[in-house]
Amino acid sequence: MSGGDVWTSLRAGPLQGDVRVPGDKSISHRAVMFASLADGISSISGFLEGEDTRATARAFAAMGVRVEQPSASERRVHGVGLHGLAAAAGAIDCGNAGTGMRLLAGLLAGQSFDSRLIGDESLSRRPMRRVIEPLGRMGALIEAEEGGLPPLRIHGGRRLRGIDYALPVASAQVKSALLLAGLYAEGETTVVEPHPTRDYTERMLAAFGWPIRFSEGRASLSGGHSLRAADVVVPADFSSAAFFLVAASIVPGSDLLLREVGINPRRTGLLEALRLMGADIVQENRRELGGEAVADLRVRHARLRGIAVPEALVPDMIDEFPALFVAAAAAEGETRITGAAELRVKESDRIAVMARGLRTLGAAITETPDGAVIQGGRFGAGEVDSVGDHRCAMSFAVAGLLADGAVRIRDCANVATSFPGFVELANGCGFALGTAA
Ligand code: S3P
C-alpha cells in the first residue's frame, strides 16, 4: 500500500456536527480472537471494518473458524474452543497490525501446529523480541529474522509453563501476548507492568468466563480453563476521536459532539493533556456499553497553551501523540514531550515523521531521543510525507485546517487500517480534505 493516496487539506472550519467515529481497534482485535477460541457462537457489534482488524478476522477464518458478517460492523463468530484451531494453509498476513501479530504470536505459541506470521513493510520493521523473549521463557519456540523482525515462525506442539514476568516497557501488546500463551500453559502466568496499560485483554477474558485476577499494572491467570461465547459491543475508538478533539480545539468557532467514545482511563491521557493546555472538552451522558465506560465528548474551540506533558500520561495517550504534536504546534508557547521513546517503534518513527512534516510547514520543532520540544505559532503550506502511517496522515490533515495554504500529504492509503471513511466523516464536519489516487 505504500506510496498510495495523496491528500490535500485546506484551511477550513469551524467544525460542527454530531458524529460517531468507527469502533475501537484494540477491542475489535481481541473480540475476534476470544470469540474464535470460545465454545459457542459470539456476536460482535460495532466491529471496526478497518484493514487491521479485518486481517485478524481473516487469520481466524484461515484457521478454520466460521466468521460471518451479518451486516457492516457486525460479526458472528462460531467459536471452535480453545483447542479447535487448525493450521492455516499458508502464512498468516497481519497487514499493518502490531496488535494482530504480537497477540497472535502468544496465542499460536500454544497450538499443536506450526504457523508463520507476515506483515506489510511497516510491520516488517517492528521489534518482535519483546514478545519472542518472554514467550521463550514460557517454553515457546519462535524464530524471527535478524534483529528480531518479522516474519515470525512459531513452532507448535510445545509445552508451555506459566512465568512471572516484569515487563521492561509498558506495552499492552506484550502483556496480552503472554496472557494468551498463559491460556495454554501449565500453572500460573503473572505479568507486572512498569505503568498500567490498556486492560482490554483482562476484561474481555473475564467476560468470556476465564478466571483471571487483575489490578492496575498486574494480571495473573492459569491455564486449563475454557472460554464461553459472549456478545461484545465495541465502543467508538478514542484514538480515532482524538483527531477531532484536536481539530475542534484549534479551529475557531468549532463545536463538535463525538458519540459513544470509549473512555477507559488507560486510553484517555490526551483528554488530560489537552485540558492542561486549556481545551474545552466535556464528557456528557457517561454510561457503560458492553462493560466499557463510554461518553459523548463535546469539544469546543479554545485557546491552547503549551505544556510539559506529564510523563505519567504517556502510556495512556501513546497512540495520540501525532495529534498532540499538531495541537502543540497550534498552541501558544512551548510544549515539551519526554519519556515517549516508544513512539519511535510504532507504525513509523512518529517523533521523526511528525517533526519533519510540521517543520516543512514552518513550525519550530526540535526532536529529542524520547520526545520533542515544539514552539507553537503559525504554520503554512507545504508537502509532507506520512510514510504510510495512518495516524500521522490524519494528524497532518488536522494541521491543514489552520495552515496558511494547502497541505499536501503523501501516502495516506493506510488510514483505512484504523479509520475507514475518515475523509467523508471529516469533510462532513467541516474539513476541506481532497483526495487523489
Ligand atoms: C495496543 C497497544 C499499544 C498501542 C496499539 C494497540 C493494543 O501498543 O500503541 O495501537 O491493542 O494492545 P504497545 O503495546 O506496543 O504499547
Coordinates of C-alpha atoms and ligand atoms in Angstrom, one line a residue:
M1 CA 0.0 0.0 0.0
S2 CA 3.0 2.3 0.4
G3 CA 3.1 5.3 -1.9
G4 CA -0.7 5.4 -2.2
D5 CA -3.2 8.2 -1.9
V6 CA -2.2 11.8 -1.7
W7 CA -4.5 14.1 0.2
T8 CA -4.8 17.9 0.2
S9 CA -6.0 19.6 3.4
L10 CA -7.1 23.2 3.2
R11 CA -7.8 25.9 5.8
A12 CA -11.4 25.3 6.8
G13 CA -13.9 25.2 9.6
P14 CA -15.5 25.8 12.0
L15 CA -16.0 22.2 12.8
Q16 CA -19.5 21.3 13.7
G17 CA -21.7 18.2 13.9
D18 CA -22.7 15.2 15.8
V19 CA -20.7 12.1 14.7
R20 CA -19.7 8.6 15.8
V21 CA -16.2 7.5 14.7
P22 CA -15.7 3.8 14.0
G23 CA -15.3 1.0 16.5
D24 CA -12.3 0.6 18.8
K25 CA -9.4 -1.2 17.1
S26 CA -7.9 -2.8 20.2
I27 CA -11.2 -4.2 21.3
S28 CA -12.2 -5.4 17.8
H29 CA -9.0 -7.5 17.5
R30 CA -9.5 -9.1 20.9
A31 CA -13.2 -9.8 20.3
V32 CA -12.4 -11.8 17.2
M33 CA -9.6 -13.7 19.0
F34 CA -11.6 -14.7 22.1
A35 CA -14.8 -15.4 20.2
S36 CA -12.8 -17.8 17.9
L37 CA -11.4 -19.7 20.9
A38 CA -14.7 -19.8 22.8
D39 CA -17.2 -22.6 22.9
G40 CA -20.4 -21.4 21.1
I41 CA -21.4 -18.5 18.9
S42 CA -20.4 -15.0 19.8
S43 CA -21.7 -11.8 18.2
I44 CA -19.7 -8.6 17.9
S45 CA -21.4 -5.3 17.1
G46 CA -19.6 -2.1 16.4
F47 CA -16.6 -4.1 14.9
L48 CA -14.0 -1.9 13.3
E49 CA -14.1 -2.5 9.5
G50 CA -10.5 -1.5 9.2
E51 CA -7.7 -3.3 7.4
D52 CA -6.0 -4.3 10.6
T53 CA -9.0 -5.9 12.3
R54 CA -10.2 -7.5 9.1
A55 CA -6.8 -9.1 8.8
T56 CA -7.3 -10.6 12.2
A57 CA -10.7 -11.9 11.3
R58 CA -9.2 -13.4 8.1
A59 CA -6.5 -15.1 10.2
F60 CA -9.0 -17.0 12.2
A61 CA -11.1 -17.9 9.2
A62 CA -7.9 -19.3 7.7
M63 CA -7.5 -21.4 10.9
G64 CA -11.0 -22.9 10.4
V65 CA -13.2 -20.5 12.3
R66 CA -16.5 -19.6 10.7
V67 CA -16.7 -15.8 10.8
E68 CA -20.0 -14.4 9.4
Q69 CA -20.7 -10.8 8.6
P70 CA -24.5 -10.3 9.0
S71 CA -24.0 -6.6 8.3
A72 CA -21.3 -4.0 8.2
S73 CA -19.6 -3.7 11.6
E74 CA -21.1 -6.9 12.8
R75 CA -19.6 -10.4 13.1
R76 CA -21.0 -13.7 14.2
V77 CA -18.2 -16.0 15.2
H78 CA -18.6 -19.7 15.5
G79 CA -16.1 -20.5 18.2
V80 CA -14.1 -23.7 17.9
G81 CA -13.0 -24.0 21.5
L82 CA -9.5 -23.4 23.0
H83 CA -8.0 -26.4 21.1
G84 CA -10.1 -26.3 17.9
L85 CA -8.0 -24.2 15.6
A86 CA -6.4 -25.8 12.6
A87 CA -3.2 -24.9 10.8
A88 CA -3.7 -22.2 8.2
A89 CA -2.8 -23.3 4.7
G90 CA -0.2 -20.6 4.2
A91 CA 1.4 -17.7 6.0
I92 CA -1.0 -15.5 8.1
D93 CA -0.8 -11.9 6.9
C94 CA -1.2 -9.4 9.8
G95 CA -1.0 -6.5 7.4
N96 CA 0.0 -3.3 9.2
A97 CA -1.1 -4.5 12.7
G98 CA 1.3 -4.8 15.5
T99 CA -1.5 -5.8 17.8
G100 CA -2.6 -8.6 15.5
M101 CA 0.9 -10.0 15.1
R102 CA 2.0 -9.8 18.8
L103 CA -1.2 -11.2 20.2
L104 CA -1.2 -13.9 17.6
A105 CA 2.4 -14.8 18.5
G106 CA 1.3 -15.6 22.1
L107 CA -1.8 -17.4 21.1
L108 CA -0.2 -19.5 18.4
A109 CA 2.7 -20.5 20.6
G110 CA 0.2 -22.7 22.5
Q111 CA -1.1 -24.6 19.4
S112 CA -0.3 -28.1 18.3
F113 CA 0.7 -26.8 14.8
D114 CA 3.3 -24.5 13.3
S115 CA 2.4 -21.0 12.0
R116 CA 4.1 -18.3 10.0
L117 CA 3.2 -14.6 10.6
I118 CA 4.0 -12.0 8.0
G119 CA 3.2 -8.3 7.7
D120 CA 3.5 -5.3 5.4
E121 CA 6.6 -3.1 5.0
S122 CA 6.0 -1.1 8.2
L123 CA 5.1 -4.2 10.4
S124 CA 8.2 -6.0 9.0
R125 CA 10.4 -3.3 10.7
R126 CA 8.8 -3.5 14.1
P127 CA 10.5 -5.2 17.1
M128 CA 9.2 -8.6 18.0
R129 CA 11.9 -9.6 20.5
R130 CA 9.8 -8.0 23.2
V131 CA 7.4 -10.9 22.8
I132 CA 9.7 -13.6 21.5
E133 CA 12.0 -13.4 24.5
P134 CA 9.4 -13.8 27.3
L135 CA 7.3 -16.3 25.3
G136 CA 10.6 -18.3 25.0
R137 CA 10.9 -18.3 28.8
M138 CA 7.4 -19.9 28.8
G139 CA 8.8 -22.7 26.6
A140 CA 7.7 -21.3 23.2
L141 CA 9.9 -21.5 20.1
I142 CA 9.6 -18.6 17.8
E143 CA 12.1 -17.8 15.0
A144 CA 12.4 -14.3 13.6
E145 CA 14.5 -12.5 11.0
E146 CA 17.7 -10.9 12.0
G147 CA 17.2 -8.2 14.6
G148 CA 14.0 -10.0 15.9
L149 CA 12.0 -8.7 13.0
P150 CA 9.0 -10.4 11.2
P151 CA 8.2 -12.8 9.6
L152 CA 7.8 -15.0 12.6
R153 CA 7.8 -18.8 12.5
I154 CA 6.0 -20.1 15.5
H155 CA 6.6 -23.8 16.4
G156 CA 3.6 -25.7 17.7
G157 CA 3.4 -28.7 19.9
R158 CA 5.5 -27.0 22.7
R159 CA 4.7 -27.5 26.4
L160 CA 4.2 -24.0 27.9
R161 CA 4.6 -23.2 31.5
G162 CA 3.5 -20.1 33.3
I163 CA 6.0 -17.5 34.3
D164 CA 6.2 -14.3 36.4
Y165 CA 7.3 -11.6 34.1
A166 CA 8.1 -7.9 34.8
L167 CA 7.7 -6.0 31.5
P168 CA 10.6 -3.8 30.7
V169 CA 8.4 -1.4 28.7
A170 CA 4.7 -0.5 29.3
S171 CA 3.1 -2.5 26.5
A172 CA -0.5 -3.9 26.4
Q173 CA 0.5 -5.9 23.3
V174 CA 3.4 -7.7 25.2
K175 CA 1.2 -8.2 28.3
S176 CA -1.6 -9.6 26.1
A177 CA 0.7 -12.0 24.2
L178 CA 1.9 -13.5 27.5
L179 CA -1.6 -13.8 28.9
L180 CA -2.8 -15.5 25.7
A181 CA 0.1 -18.0 25.8
G182 CA -0.8 -18.4 29.5
L183 CA -4.2 -19.8 28.5
Y184 CA -2.3 -22.8 27.2
A185 CA 0.4 -23.0 29.9
E186 CA 0.7 -25.2 32.9
G187 CA 0.5 -23.2 36.1
E188 CA 0.1 -19.5 36.6
T189 CA 1.3 -16.7 34.3
T190 CA 1.7 -13.3 36.0
V191 CA 2.6 -10.1 34.2
V192 CA 3.6 -6.9 36.0
E193 CA 3.9 -3.6 34.2
P194 CA 6.1 -0.6 34.9
H195 CA 3.0 1.5 34.2
P196 CA -0.6 0.2 33.8
T197 CA -1.6 -0.2 30.2
R198 CA -5.0 -0.8 28.5
D199 CA -6.7 -3.7 30.2
Y200 CA -9.0 -5.0 27.4
T201 CA -7.4 -8.4 27.3
E202 CA -8.0 -8.9 31.1
R203 CA -11.5 -7.5 31.0
M204 CA -12.6 -9.5 27.9
L205 CA -11.1 -12.7 29.2
A206 CA -13.2 -12.3 32.3
A207 CA -16.3 -11.5 30.2
F208 CA -15.7 -14.8 28.2
G209 CA -15.6 -16.6 31.5
W210 CA -11.9 -17.2 32.1
P211 CA -10.8 -16.9 35.7
I212 CA -8.3 -14.0 35.9
R213 CA -7.1 -11.7 38.6
F214 CA -6.0 -8.2 37.7
S215 CA -5.5 -4.8 39.1
E216 CA -3.7 -1.7 37.8
G217 CA -0.4 -2.9 36.4
R218 CA -0.7 -6.6 37.2
A219 CA -2.5 -9.6 35.8
S220 CA -2.5 -13.3 36.6
L221 CA -4.2 -16.3 35.1
S222 CA -3.7 -20.1 34.9
G223 CA -4.1 -22.5 32.0
G224 CA -6.7 -25.2 31.7
H225 CA -10.0 -23.4 31.7
S226 CA -12.3 -22.7 28.8
L227 CA -13.9 -19.6 27.2
R228 CA -17.7 -19.3 26.9
A229 CA -19.2 -17.4 23.9
A230 CA -20.2 -13.8 24.7
D231 CA -21.6 -10.9 22.9
V232 CA -19.3 -7.9 22.5
V233 CA -20.4 -4.4 21.9
V234 CA -17.5 -2.2 20.7
P235 CA -17.4 1.5 21.6
A236 CA -16.2 4.2 19.3
D237 CA -12.4 4.4 19.2
F238 CA -10.9 7.1 21.4
S239 CA -7.8 7.2 19.2
S240 CA -10.0 8.0 16.2
A241 CA -11.9 10.6 18.1
A242 CA -8.6 12.2 19.1
F243 CA -8.1 13.8 15.6
F244 CA -11.5 15.6 16.0
L245 CA -10.8 16.5 19.6
V246 CA -7.6 18.3 18.5
A247 CA -9.2 19.7 15.3
A248 CA -12.2 21.3 17.0
S249 CA -10.0 22.6 19.8
I250 CA -7.7 24.5 17.4
V251 CA -10.2 25.8 14.8
P252 CA -12.1 28.9 16.0
G253 CA -15.9 28.6 16.3
S254 CA -15.9 24.8 16.4
D255 CA -18.4 22.9 18.5
L256 CA -18.5 19.1 17.8
L257 CA -20.1 16.2 19.5
L258 CA -18.4 12.8 19.3
R259 CA -20.8 10.0 20.3
E260 CA -20.3 6.8 22.4
V261 CA -16.5 7.1 22.7
G262 CA -14.7 4.6 24.8
I263 CA -13.2 6.4 27.8
N264 CA -11.3 3.6 29.5
P265 CA -8.8 5.6 31.6
R266 CA -5.8 3.7 30.1
R267 CA -6.7 5.4 26.8
T268 CA -7.7 8.9 27.6
G269 CA -4.4 10.6 28.5
L270 CA -4.9 13.0 25.7
L271 CA -8.1 14.4 27.4
E272 CA -6.0 15.3 30.4
A273 CA -3.1 16.7 28.3
L274 CA -5.5 18.9 26.2
R275 CA -7.2 20.1 29.4
L276 CA -3.9 21.1 30.8
M277 CA -3.4 23.1 27.6
G278 CA -6.7 24.8 28.1
A279 CA -9.1 22.8 25.9
D280 CA -12.8 22.8 26.4
I281 CA -13.9 19.2 26.3
V282 CA -16.9 17.9 28.3
Q283 CA -18.0 14.3 28.9
E284 CA -21.7 14.0 28.5
N285 CA -24.0 11.1 29.1
R286 CA -21.4 8.8 30.7
R287 CA -22.5 5.2 30.7
E288 CA -21.4 1.6 30.3
L289 CA -21.5 -0.1 26.9
G290 CA -20.6 -3.8 26.8
G291 CA -18.7 -3.5 30.0
E292 CA -16.7 -0.4 28.9
A293 CA -17.2 3.2 30.0
V294 CA -18.3 5.4 27.2
A295 CA -19.3 9.1 26.9
D296 CA -20.3 11.6 24.3
L297 CA -17.5 14.1 24.1
R298 CA -18.4 17.7 23.4
V299 CA -15.4 19.7 22.2
R300 CA -15.4 23.5 21.6
H301 CA -12.7 25.7 20.3
A302 CA -10.4 27.1 23.0
R303 CA -7.0 28.9 23.1
L304 CA -4.4 26.3 23.8
R305 CA -1.2 26.9 25.7
G306 CA 2.0 24.8 25.5
I307 CA 2.7 22.5 28.4
A308 CA 5.3 20.0 29.6
V309 CA 3.3 16.8 29.0
P310 CA 3.4 14.8 32.3
E311 CA 5.4 11.6 31.7
A312 CA 2.8 9.7 33.8
L313 CA 0.3 10.4 31.0
V314 CA 2.5 9.0 28.2
P315 CA 1.3 5.3 28.2
D316 CA -2.4 6.5 28.4
M317 CA -2.0 8.5 25.3
I318 CA 0.6 6.6 23.4
D319 CA -1.4 6.5 20.1
E320 CA -2.4 10.1 20.4
F321 CA 1.0 11.9 20.1
P322 CA 0.8 12.6 16.4
A323 CA -2.4 14.5 17.1
L324 CA -0.9 16.2 20.1
F325 CA 2.1 17.4 18.0
V326 CA -0.4 19.3 15.9
A327 CA -2.2 20.7 19.0
A328 CA 1.2 21.8 20.3
A329 CA 2.2 23.5 17.0
A330 CA -1.1 25.4 17.1
A331 CA -0.8 26.4 20.8
E332 CA 0.7 29.5 22.3
G333 CA 4.2 28.9 23.8
E334 CA 6.3 25.8 24.2
T335 CA 5.3 22.1 24.6
R336 CA 7.8 19.6 25.9
I337 CA 7.3 15.8 25.3
T338 CA 9.6 13.5 27.2
G339 CA 9.6 9.8 28.2
A340 CA 8.0 8.8 24.9
A341 CA 10.7 6.8 23.1
E342 CA 8.2 4.1 22.3
L343 CA 6.9 6.5 19.6
R344 CA 9.9 5.6 17.6
V345 CA 8.8 2.0 17.1
K346 CA 5.2 2.5 16.2
E347 CA 3.8 2.1 12.6
S348 CA 6.6 4.6 11.9
D349 CA 9.1 6.6 13.9
R350 CA 6.4 9.1 14.9
I351 CA 8.7 11.6 16.5
A352 CA 10.7 11.9 13.3
V353 CA 7.8 11.8 10.9
M354 CA 5.7 14.4 12.8
A355 CA 8.7 16.7 13.5
R356 CA 9.8 16.5 9.8
G357 CA 6.3 17.2 8.5
L358 CA 5.4 20.0 10.8
R359 CA 8.8 21.6 10.2
T360 CA 8.1 21.5 6.5
L361 CA 5.0 23.5 7.2
G362 CA 7.1 26.1 9.1
A363 CA 6.6 25.0 12.7
A364 CA 9.6 25.1 15.1
I365 CA 10.3 21.6 16.5
T366 CA 13.3 20.1 18.0
E367 CA 13.5 16.3 18.2
T368 CA 14.9 14.6 21.3
P369 CA 15.6 10.9 21.7
D370 CA 12.4 10.4 23.7
G371 CA 10.2 13.3 22.6
A372 CA 10.3 16.8 21.2
V373 CA 10.2 20.4 22.0
I374 CA 7.5 22.2 20.0
Q375 CA 7.1 26.0 19.7
G376 CA 3.5 26.9 19.0
G377 CA 2.7 29.5 16.3
R378 CA 1.5 29.9 12.8
F379 CA 2.3 27.4 10.0
G380 CA 1.8 27.4 6.3
A381 CA 1.5 25.4 3.1
G382 CA 3.8 22.5 2.1
E383 CA 4.0 18.9 1.1
V384 CA 4.5 16.3 3.9
D385 CA 5.0 12.6 4.0
S386 CA 3.0 10.4 6.3
V387 CA 5.3 7.5 5.3
G388 CA 2.2 5.3 5.3
D389 CA 1.4 5.8 9.0
H390 CA -2.3 6.2 9.4
R391 CA -2.2 8.4 12.5
C392 CA 0.4 10.7 11.0
A393 CA -1.6 11.2 7.9
M394 CA -4.8 12.1 9.8
S395 CA -2.8 14.4 12.1
F396 CA -1.4 16.3 9.1
A397 CA -4.9 16.6 7.7
V398 CA -5.8 18.3 11.0
A399 CA -2.8 20.7 10.6
G400 CA -4.1 21.7 7.2
L401 CA -7.2 23.2 8.9
L402 CA -5.1 26.0 10.3
A403 CA -2.3 26.3 7.7
D404 CA -1.9 29.4 5.6
G405 CA -2.1 27.4 2.4
A406 CA -2.6 23.9 1.1
V407 CA -1.1 21.0 3.0
R408 CA -0.4 18.1 0.6
I409 CA 0.0 14.7 2.4
R410 CA 1.7 11.8 0.8
D411 CA 1.0 8.1 1.3
C412 CA -2.4 8.2 3.1
A413 CA -3.9 4.8 1.9
N414 CA -3.1 3.2 5.3
V415 CA -5.7 5.4 7.0
A416 CA -8.0 2.5 6.1
T417 CA -6.2 0.3 8.7
S418 CA -7.9 2.1 11.6
F419 CA -10.3 4.7 10.3
P420 CA -12.3 3.7 7.2
G421 CA -14.4 6.6 6.0
F422 CA -12.2 9.3 7.7
V423 CA -12.2 11.7 4.7
E424 CA -16.0 11.6 4.3
L425 CA -16.6 12.0 8.1
A426 CA -14.1 14.8 8.4
N427 CA -15.5 16.7 5.4
G428 CA -19.0 16.2 6.8
C429 CA -17.8 18.1 10.0
G430 CA -16.2 21.0 8.1
F431 CA -12.7 19.8 6.9
A432 CA -11.7 20.6 3.3
L433 CA -9.9 17.4 2.5
G434 CA -9.4 16.4 -1.0
T435 CA -8.0 13.0 -2.2
A436 CA -6.2 11.9 -5.3
A437 CA -5.1 8.4 -6.0
Ligands
S3P1 C1 -2.3 -1.8 21.6 C2 -1.3 -1.4 22.4 C3 -0.4 -0.3 22.2 C4 -0.9 0.6 21.1 C5 -1.5 -0.1 19.9 C6 -2.6 -1.0 20.4 C7 -3.2 -2.9 21.9 O1 0.9 -0.8 21.7 O2 0.1 1.5 20.7 O3 -2.0 0.8 19.0 O4 -4.3 -3.1 21.4 O5 -2.8 -3.7 22.8 P1 2.0 -1.2 22.7 O6 1.6 -2.4 23.4 O7 3.2 -1.5 21.8 O8 2.3 0.0 23.5

